[in-house]
PDB file of C-alpha atoms in Angstrom:
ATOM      1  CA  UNK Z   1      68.321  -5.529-192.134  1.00 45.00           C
ATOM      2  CA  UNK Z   2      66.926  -6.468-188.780  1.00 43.00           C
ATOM      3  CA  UNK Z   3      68.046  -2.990-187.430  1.00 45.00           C
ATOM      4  CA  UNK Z   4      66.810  -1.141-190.084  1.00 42.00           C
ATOM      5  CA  UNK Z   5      63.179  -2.275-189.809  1.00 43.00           C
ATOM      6  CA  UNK Z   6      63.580  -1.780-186.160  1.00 43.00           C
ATOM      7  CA  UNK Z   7      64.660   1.930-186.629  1.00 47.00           C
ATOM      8  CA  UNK Z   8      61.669   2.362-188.831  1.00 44.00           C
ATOM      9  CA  UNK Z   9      59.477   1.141-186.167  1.00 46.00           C
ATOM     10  CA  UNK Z  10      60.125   2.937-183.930  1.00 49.00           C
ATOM     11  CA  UNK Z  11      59.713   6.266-185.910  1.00 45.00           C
ATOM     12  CA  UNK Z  12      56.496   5.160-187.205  1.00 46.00           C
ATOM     13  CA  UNK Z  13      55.612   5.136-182.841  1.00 46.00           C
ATOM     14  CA  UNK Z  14      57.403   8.592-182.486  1.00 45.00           C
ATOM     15  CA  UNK Z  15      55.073   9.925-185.366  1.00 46.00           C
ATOM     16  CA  UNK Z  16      52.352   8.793-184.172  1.00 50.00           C
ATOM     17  CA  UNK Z  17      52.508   9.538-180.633  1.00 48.00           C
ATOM     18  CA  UNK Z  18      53.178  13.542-181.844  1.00 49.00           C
ATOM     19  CA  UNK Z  19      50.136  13.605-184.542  1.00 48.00           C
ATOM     20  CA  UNK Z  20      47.975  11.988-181.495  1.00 49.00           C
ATOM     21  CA  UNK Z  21      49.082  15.136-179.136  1.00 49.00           C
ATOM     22  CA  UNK Z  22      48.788  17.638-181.634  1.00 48.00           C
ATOM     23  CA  UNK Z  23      44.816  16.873-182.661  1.00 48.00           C
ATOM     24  CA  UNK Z  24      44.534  16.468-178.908  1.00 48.00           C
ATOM     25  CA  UNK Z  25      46.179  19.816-178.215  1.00 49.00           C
ATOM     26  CA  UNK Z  26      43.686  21.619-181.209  1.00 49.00           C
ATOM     27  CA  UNK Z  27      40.619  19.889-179.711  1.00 49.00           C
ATOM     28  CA  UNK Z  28      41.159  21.416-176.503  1.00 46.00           C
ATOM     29  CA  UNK Z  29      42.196  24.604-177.996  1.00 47.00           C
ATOM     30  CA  UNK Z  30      38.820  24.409-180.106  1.00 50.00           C
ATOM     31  CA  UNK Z  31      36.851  23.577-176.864  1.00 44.00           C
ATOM     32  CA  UNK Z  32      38.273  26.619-174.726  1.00 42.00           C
ATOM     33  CA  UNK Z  33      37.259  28.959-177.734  1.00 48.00           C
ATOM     34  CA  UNK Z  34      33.666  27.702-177.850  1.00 43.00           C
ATOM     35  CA  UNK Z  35      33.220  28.092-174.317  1.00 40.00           C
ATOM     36  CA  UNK Z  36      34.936  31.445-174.441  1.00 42.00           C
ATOM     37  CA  UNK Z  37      32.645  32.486-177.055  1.00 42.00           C
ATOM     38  CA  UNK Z  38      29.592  31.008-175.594  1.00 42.00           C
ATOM     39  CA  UNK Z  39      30.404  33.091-172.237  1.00 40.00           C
ATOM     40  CA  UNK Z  40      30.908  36.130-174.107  1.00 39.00           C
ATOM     41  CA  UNK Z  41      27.176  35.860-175.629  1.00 41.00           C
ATOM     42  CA  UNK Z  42      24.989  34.654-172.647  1.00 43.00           C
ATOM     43  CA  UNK Z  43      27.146  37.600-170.752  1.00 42.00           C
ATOM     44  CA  UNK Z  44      25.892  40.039-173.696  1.00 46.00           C
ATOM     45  CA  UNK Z  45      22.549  41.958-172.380  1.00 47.00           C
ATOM     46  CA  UNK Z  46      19.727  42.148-174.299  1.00 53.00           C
ATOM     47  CA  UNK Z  47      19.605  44.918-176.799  1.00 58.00           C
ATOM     48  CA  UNK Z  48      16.891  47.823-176.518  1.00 67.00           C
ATOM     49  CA  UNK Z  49      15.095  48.292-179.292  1.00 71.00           C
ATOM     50  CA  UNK Z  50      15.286  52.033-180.847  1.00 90.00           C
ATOM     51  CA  UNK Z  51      13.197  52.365-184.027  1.00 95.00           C
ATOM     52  CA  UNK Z  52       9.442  50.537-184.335  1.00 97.00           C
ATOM     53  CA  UNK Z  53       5.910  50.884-185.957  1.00 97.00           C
ATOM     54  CA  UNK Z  54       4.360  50.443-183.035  1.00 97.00           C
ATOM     55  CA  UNK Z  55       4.973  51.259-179.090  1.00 97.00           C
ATOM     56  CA  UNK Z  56       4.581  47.712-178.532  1.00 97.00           C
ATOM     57  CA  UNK Z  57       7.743  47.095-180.612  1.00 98.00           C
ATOM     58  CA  UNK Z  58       9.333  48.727-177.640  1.00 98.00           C
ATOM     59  CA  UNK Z  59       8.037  46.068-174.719  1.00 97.00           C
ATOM     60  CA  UNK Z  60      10.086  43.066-174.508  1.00 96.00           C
ATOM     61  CA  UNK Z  61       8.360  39.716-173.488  1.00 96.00           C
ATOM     62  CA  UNK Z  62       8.986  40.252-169.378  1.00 96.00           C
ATOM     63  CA  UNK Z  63       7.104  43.459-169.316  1.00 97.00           C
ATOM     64  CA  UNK Z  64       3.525  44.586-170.339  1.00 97.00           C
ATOM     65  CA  UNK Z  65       2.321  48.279-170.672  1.00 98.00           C
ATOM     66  CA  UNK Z  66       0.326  49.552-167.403  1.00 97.00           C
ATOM     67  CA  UNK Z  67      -0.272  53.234-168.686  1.00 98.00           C
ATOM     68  CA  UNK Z  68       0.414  55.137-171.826  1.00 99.00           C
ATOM     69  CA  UNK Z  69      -0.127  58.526-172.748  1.00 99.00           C
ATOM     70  CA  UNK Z  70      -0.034  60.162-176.638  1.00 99.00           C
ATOM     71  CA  UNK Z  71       0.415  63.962-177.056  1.00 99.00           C
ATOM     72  CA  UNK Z  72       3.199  66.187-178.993  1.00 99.00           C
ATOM     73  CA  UNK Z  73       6.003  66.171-176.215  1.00 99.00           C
ATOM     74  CA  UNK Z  74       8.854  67.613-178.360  1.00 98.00           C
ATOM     75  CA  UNK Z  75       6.355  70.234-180.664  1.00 98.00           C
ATOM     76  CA  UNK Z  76       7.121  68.971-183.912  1.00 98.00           C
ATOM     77  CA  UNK Z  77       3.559  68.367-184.911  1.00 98.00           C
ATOM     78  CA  UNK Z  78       3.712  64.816-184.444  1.00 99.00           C
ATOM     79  CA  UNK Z  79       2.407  62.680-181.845  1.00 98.00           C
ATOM     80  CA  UNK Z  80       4.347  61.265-179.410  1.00 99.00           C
ATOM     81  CA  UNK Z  81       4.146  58.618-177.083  1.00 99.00           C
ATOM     82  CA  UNK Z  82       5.402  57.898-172.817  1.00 99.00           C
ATOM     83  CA  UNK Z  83       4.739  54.173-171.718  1.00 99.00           C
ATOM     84  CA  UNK Z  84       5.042  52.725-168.319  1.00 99.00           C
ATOM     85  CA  UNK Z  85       5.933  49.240-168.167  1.00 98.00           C
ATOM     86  CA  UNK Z  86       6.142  46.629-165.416  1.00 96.00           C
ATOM     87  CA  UNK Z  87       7.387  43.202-165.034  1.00 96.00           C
ATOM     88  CA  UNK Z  88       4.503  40.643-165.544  1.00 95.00           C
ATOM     89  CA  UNK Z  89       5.510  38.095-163.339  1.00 93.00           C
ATOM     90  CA  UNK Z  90       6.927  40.479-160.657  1.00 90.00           C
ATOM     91  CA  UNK Z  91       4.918  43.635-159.594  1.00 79.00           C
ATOM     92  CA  UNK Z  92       7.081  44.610-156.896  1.00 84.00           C
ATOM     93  CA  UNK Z  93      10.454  45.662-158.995  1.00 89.00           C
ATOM     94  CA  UNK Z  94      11.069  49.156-160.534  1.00 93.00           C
ATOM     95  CA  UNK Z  95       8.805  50.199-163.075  1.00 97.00           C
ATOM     96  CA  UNK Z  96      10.366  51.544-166.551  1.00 98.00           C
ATOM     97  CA  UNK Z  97       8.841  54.465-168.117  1.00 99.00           C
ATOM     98  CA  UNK Z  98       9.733  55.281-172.073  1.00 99.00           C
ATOM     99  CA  UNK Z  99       9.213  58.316-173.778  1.00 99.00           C
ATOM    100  CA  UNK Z 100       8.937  57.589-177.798  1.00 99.00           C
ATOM    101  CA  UNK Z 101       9.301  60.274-180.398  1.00 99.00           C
ATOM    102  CA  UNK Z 102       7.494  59.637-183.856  1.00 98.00           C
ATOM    103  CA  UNK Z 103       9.112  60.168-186.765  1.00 98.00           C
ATOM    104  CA  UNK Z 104       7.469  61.571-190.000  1.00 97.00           C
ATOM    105  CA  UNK Z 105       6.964  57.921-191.540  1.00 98.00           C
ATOM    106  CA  UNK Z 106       5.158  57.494-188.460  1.00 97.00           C
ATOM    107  CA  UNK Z 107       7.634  54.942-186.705  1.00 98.00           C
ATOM    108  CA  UNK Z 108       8.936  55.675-183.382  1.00 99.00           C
ATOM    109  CA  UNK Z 109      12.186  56.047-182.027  1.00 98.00           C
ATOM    110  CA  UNK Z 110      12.929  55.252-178.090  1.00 98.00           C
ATOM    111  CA  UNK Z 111      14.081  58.463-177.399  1.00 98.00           C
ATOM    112  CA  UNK Z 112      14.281  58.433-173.207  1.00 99.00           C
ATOM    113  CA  UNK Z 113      14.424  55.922-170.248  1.00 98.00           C
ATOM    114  CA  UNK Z 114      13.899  56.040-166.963  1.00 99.00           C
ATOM    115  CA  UNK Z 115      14.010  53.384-163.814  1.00 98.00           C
ATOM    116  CA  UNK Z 116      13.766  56.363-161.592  1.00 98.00           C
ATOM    117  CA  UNK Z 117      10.767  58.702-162.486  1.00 99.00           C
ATOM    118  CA  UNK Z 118       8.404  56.563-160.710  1.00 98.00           C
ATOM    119  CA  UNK Z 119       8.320  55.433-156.982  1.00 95.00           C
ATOM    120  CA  UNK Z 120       7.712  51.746-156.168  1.00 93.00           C
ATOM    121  CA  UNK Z 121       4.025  50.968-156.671  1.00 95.00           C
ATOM    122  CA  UNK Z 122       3.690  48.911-153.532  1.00 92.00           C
ATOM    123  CA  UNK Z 123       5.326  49.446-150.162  1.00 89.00           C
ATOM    124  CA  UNK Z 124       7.213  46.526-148.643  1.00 85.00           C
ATOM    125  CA  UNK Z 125       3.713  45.408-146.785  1.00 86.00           C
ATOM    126  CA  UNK Z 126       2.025  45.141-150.518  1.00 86.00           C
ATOM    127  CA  UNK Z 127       0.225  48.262-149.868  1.00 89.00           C
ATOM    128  CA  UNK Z 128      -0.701  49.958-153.006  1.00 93.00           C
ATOM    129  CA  UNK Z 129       1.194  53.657-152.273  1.00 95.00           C
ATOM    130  CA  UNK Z 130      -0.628  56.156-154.803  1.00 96.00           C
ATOM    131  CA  UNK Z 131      -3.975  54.658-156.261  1.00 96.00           C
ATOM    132  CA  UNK Z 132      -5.110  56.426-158.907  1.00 97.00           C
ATOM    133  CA  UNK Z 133      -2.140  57.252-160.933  1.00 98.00           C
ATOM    134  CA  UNK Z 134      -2.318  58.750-164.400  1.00 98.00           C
ATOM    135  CA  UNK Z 135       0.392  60.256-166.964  1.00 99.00           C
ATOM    136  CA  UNK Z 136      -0.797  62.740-169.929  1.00 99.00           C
ATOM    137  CA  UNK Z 137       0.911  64.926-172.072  1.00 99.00           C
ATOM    138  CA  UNK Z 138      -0.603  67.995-172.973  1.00 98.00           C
ATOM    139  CA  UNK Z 139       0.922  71.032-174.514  1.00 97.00           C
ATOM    140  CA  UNK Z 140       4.310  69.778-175.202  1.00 98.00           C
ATOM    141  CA  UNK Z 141       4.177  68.913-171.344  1.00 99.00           C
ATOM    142  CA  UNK Z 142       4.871  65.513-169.468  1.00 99.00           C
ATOM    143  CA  UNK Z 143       2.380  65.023-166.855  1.00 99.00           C
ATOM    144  CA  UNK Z 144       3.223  62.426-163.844  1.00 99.00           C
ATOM    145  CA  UNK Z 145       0.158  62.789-161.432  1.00 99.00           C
ATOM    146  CA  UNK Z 146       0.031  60.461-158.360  1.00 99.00           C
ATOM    147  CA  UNK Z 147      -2.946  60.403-155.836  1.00 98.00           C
ATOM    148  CA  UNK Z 148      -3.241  59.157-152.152  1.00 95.00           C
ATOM    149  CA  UNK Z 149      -4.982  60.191-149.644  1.00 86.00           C
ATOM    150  CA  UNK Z 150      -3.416  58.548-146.960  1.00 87.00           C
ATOM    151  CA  UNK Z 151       0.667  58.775-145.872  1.00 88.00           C
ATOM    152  CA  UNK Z 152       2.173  59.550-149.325  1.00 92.00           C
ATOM    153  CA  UNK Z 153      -0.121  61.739-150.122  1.00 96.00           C
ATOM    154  CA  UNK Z 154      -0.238  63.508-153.994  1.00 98.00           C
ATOM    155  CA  UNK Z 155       2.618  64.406-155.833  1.00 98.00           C
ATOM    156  CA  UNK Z 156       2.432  65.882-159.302  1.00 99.00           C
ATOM    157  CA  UNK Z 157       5.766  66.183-161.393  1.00 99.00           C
ATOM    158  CA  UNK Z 158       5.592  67.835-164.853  1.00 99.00           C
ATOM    159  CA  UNK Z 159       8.483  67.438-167.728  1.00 99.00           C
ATOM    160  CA  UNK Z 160       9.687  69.227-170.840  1.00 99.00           C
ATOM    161  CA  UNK Z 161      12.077  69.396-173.613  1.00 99.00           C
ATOM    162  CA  UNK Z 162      14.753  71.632-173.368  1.00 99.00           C
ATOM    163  CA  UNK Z 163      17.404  71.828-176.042  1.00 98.00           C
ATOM    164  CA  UNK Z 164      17.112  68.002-176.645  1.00 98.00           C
ATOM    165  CA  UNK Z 165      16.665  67.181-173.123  1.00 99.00           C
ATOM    166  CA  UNK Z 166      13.797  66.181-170.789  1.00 99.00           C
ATOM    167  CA  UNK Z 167      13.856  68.648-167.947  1.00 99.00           C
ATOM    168  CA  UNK Z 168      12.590  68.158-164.460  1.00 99.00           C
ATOM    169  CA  UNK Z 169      10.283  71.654-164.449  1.00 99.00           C
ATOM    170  CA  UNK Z 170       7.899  71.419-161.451  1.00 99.00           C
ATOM    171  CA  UNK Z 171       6.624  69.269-158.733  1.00 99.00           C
ATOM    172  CA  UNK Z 172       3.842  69.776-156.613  1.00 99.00           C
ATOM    173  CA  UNK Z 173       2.709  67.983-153.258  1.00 98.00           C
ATOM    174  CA  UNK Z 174       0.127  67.701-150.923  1.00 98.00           C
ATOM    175  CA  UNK Z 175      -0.062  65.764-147.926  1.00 95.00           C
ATOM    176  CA  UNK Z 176      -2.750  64.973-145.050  1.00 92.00           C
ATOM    177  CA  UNK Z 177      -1.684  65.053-141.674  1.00 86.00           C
ATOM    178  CA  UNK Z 178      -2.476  65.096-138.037  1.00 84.00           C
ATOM    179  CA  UNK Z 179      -3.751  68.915-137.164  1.00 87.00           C
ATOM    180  CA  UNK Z 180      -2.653  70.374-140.748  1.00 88.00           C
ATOM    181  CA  UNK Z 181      -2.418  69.953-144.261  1.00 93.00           C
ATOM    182  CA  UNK Z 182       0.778  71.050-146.159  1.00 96.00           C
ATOM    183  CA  UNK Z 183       1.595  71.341-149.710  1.00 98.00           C
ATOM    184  CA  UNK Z 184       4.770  71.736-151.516  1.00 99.00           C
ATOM    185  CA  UNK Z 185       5.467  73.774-154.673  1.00 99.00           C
ATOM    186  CA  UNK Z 186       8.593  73.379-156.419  1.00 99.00           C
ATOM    187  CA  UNK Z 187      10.145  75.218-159.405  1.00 99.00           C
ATOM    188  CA  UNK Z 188      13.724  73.699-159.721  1.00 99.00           C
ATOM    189  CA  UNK Z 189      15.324  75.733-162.833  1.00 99.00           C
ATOM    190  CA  UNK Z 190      14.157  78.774-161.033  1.00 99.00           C
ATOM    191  CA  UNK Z 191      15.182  77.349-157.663  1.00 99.00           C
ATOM    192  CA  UNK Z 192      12.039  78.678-155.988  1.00 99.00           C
ATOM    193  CA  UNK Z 193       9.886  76.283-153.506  1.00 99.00           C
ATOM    194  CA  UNK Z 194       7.036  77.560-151.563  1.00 99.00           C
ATOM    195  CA  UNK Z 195       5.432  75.901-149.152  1.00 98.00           C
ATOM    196  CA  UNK Z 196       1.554  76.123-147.718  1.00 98.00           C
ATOM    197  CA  UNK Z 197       0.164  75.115-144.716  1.00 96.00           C
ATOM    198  CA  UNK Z 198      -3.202  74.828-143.529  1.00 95.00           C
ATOM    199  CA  UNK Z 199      -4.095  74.841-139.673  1.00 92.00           C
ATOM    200  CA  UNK Z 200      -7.101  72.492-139.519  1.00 89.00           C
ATOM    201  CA  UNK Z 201      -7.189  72.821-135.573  1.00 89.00           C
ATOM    202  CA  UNK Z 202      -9.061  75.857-135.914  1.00 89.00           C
ATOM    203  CA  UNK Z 203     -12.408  76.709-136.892  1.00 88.00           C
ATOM    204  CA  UNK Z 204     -11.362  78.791-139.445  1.00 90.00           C
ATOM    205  CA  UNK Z 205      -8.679  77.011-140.794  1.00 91.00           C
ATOM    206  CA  UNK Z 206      -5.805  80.197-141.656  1.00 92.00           C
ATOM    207  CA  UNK Z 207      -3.584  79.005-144.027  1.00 94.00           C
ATOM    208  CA  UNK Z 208       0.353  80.384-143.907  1.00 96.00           C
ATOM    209  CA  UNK Z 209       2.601  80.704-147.028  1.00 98.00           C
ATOM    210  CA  UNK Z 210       6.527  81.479-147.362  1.00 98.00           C
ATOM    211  CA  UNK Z 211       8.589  81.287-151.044  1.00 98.00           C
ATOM    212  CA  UNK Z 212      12.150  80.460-150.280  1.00 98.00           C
ATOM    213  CA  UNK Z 213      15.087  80.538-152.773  1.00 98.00           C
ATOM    214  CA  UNK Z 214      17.071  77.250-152.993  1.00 98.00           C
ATOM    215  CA  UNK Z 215      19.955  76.169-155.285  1.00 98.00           C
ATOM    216  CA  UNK Z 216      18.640  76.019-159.359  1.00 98.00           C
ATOM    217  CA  UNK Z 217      18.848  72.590-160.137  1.00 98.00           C
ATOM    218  CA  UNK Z 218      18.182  70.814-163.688  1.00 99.00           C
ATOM    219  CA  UNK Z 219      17.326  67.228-163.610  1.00 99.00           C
ATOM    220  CA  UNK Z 220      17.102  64.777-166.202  1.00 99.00           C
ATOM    221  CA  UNK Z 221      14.042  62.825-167.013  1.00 99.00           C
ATOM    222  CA  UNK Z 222      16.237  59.587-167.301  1.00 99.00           C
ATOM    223  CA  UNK Z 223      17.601  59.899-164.138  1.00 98.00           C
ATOM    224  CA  UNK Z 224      15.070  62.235-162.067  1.00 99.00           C
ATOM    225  CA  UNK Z 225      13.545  60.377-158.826  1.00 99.00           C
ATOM    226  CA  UNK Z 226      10.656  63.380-157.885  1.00 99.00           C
ATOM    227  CA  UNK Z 227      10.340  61.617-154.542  1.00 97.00           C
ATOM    228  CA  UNK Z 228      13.901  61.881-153.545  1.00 98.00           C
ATOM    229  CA  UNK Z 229      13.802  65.601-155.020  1.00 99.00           C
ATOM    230  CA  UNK Z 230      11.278  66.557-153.285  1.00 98.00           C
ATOM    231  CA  UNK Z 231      12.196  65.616-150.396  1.00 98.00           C
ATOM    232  CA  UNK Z 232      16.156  67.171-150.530  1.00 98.00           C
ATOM    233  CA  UNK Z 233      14.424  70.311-151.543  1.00 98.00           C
ATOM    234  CA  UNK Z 234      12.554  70.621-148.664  1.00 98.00           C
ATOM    235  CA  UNK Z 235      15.197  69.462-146.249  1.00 98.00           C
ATOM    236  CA  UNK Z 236      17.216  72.648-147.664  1.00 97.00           C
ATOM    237  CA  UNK Z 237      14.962  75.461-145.953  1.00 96.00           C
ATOM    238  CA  UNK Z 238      14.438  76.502-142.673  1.00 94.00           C
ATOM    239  CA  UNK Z 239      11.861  74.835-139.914  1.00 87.00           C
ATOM    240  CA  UNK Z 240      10.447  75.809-136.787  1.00 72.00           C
TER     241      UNK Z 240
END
């Protein structure tokens, strides 16, 4: 009798001890999976939003809206919006712009986005680099107009719909400098860019012209940078 209690014993022990490691074993299991699943959420980015009433519906809580512009971009008859947003707290980093198509309920949809369209609006010494800027659309036309009248100088980029897309269609420039003053003109579907130059050492200050033909090019609204454009374009031709 004394040896059967004992045997009982010690299964009751050997039970035990395996129920004790098995909730042990599914609470750590449990615990891995919620932190698994938490990662996977804070890692998730926040979603754009692509349909709203209102542009503002567009602007999440870190940015605010520093120029808008309303005007029938895609020639549907309905009037359409481009925003340019910047970070509230941090006036320094890359400036979004958004171009928003209505719909006929009069919603919006966010239909293009671009980190790249505009140059930074300070320089690394907080210097403001184009002061006024302005965008406008007019004509079915997106209008980026930039004015300085020191080092940058002005540089005027214009966009439109093409089959669905937001084409890159001219950009114009005009700087200030020691002697001379030079402007850029720049037609990159028809790979044409002229460039002018005024001689302001003279009294009567001749101006010089020459068209070259460069490569045809079609750039993309979202991921267009006029500056760098510009600037390959003109590294392409010939100079003295």
């Amino acid at each position: 009798m004394k040896n059967f209690i004992l045997s009982l014993l010690s299964l009751f022990i050997i039970y035990s001890c395996h129920k004790e490691q098995s909730t042990t074993g599914s609470n750590k299991s449990n615990t891995i999976n919620t932190v698994k699943k938490d990662s996977i959420q804070n890692k998730q980015p926040q979603q754009e939003v692509k349909t709203g009433k209102k542009p503002s519906d567009f602007v999440s809580s870190e940015y605010e809206i520093q120029y808008d512009a309303e005007g029938d971009l895609n020639q549907d008859g309905l009037a359409d919006m481009a925003l340019v947003l910047r970070k509230k707290t941090d006036t320094l980093s890359q400036r979004k712009m958004l171009i928003l198509l209505k719909n006929s309920d009069k919603t919006y949809r966010l239909d293009k986005t671009s980190d790249t369209v505009l140059p930074n609006e300070y320089n690394e010494s907080g210097y403001k680099m184009h002061d006024p800027e302005d965008i406008s659309i007019e004509k079915g036309v997106l209008n980026i107009n930039l004015y300085d009248i020191g080092p940058y100088g002005n540089q005027f980029s214009t966009f439109k719909y093409i089959n669905g897309n937001l084409i890159l269609t001219y950009i114009e420039t005009y700087n200030m400098g020691a002697g001379s003053h030079s402007s850029l003109y720049y037609e990159p579907l028809k790979g044409k860019l002229t460039e002018e130059t005024v001689n302001t050492m003279k009294e009567d200050m001749p101006a010089s012209t020459e068209t070259f033909k460069v490569k045809k090019e079609s750039f993309l609204f979202e991921k267009a940078s006029p500056d760098e454009i510009i600037r390959k374009a003109y590294d392409s031709i010939p100079h003295e």
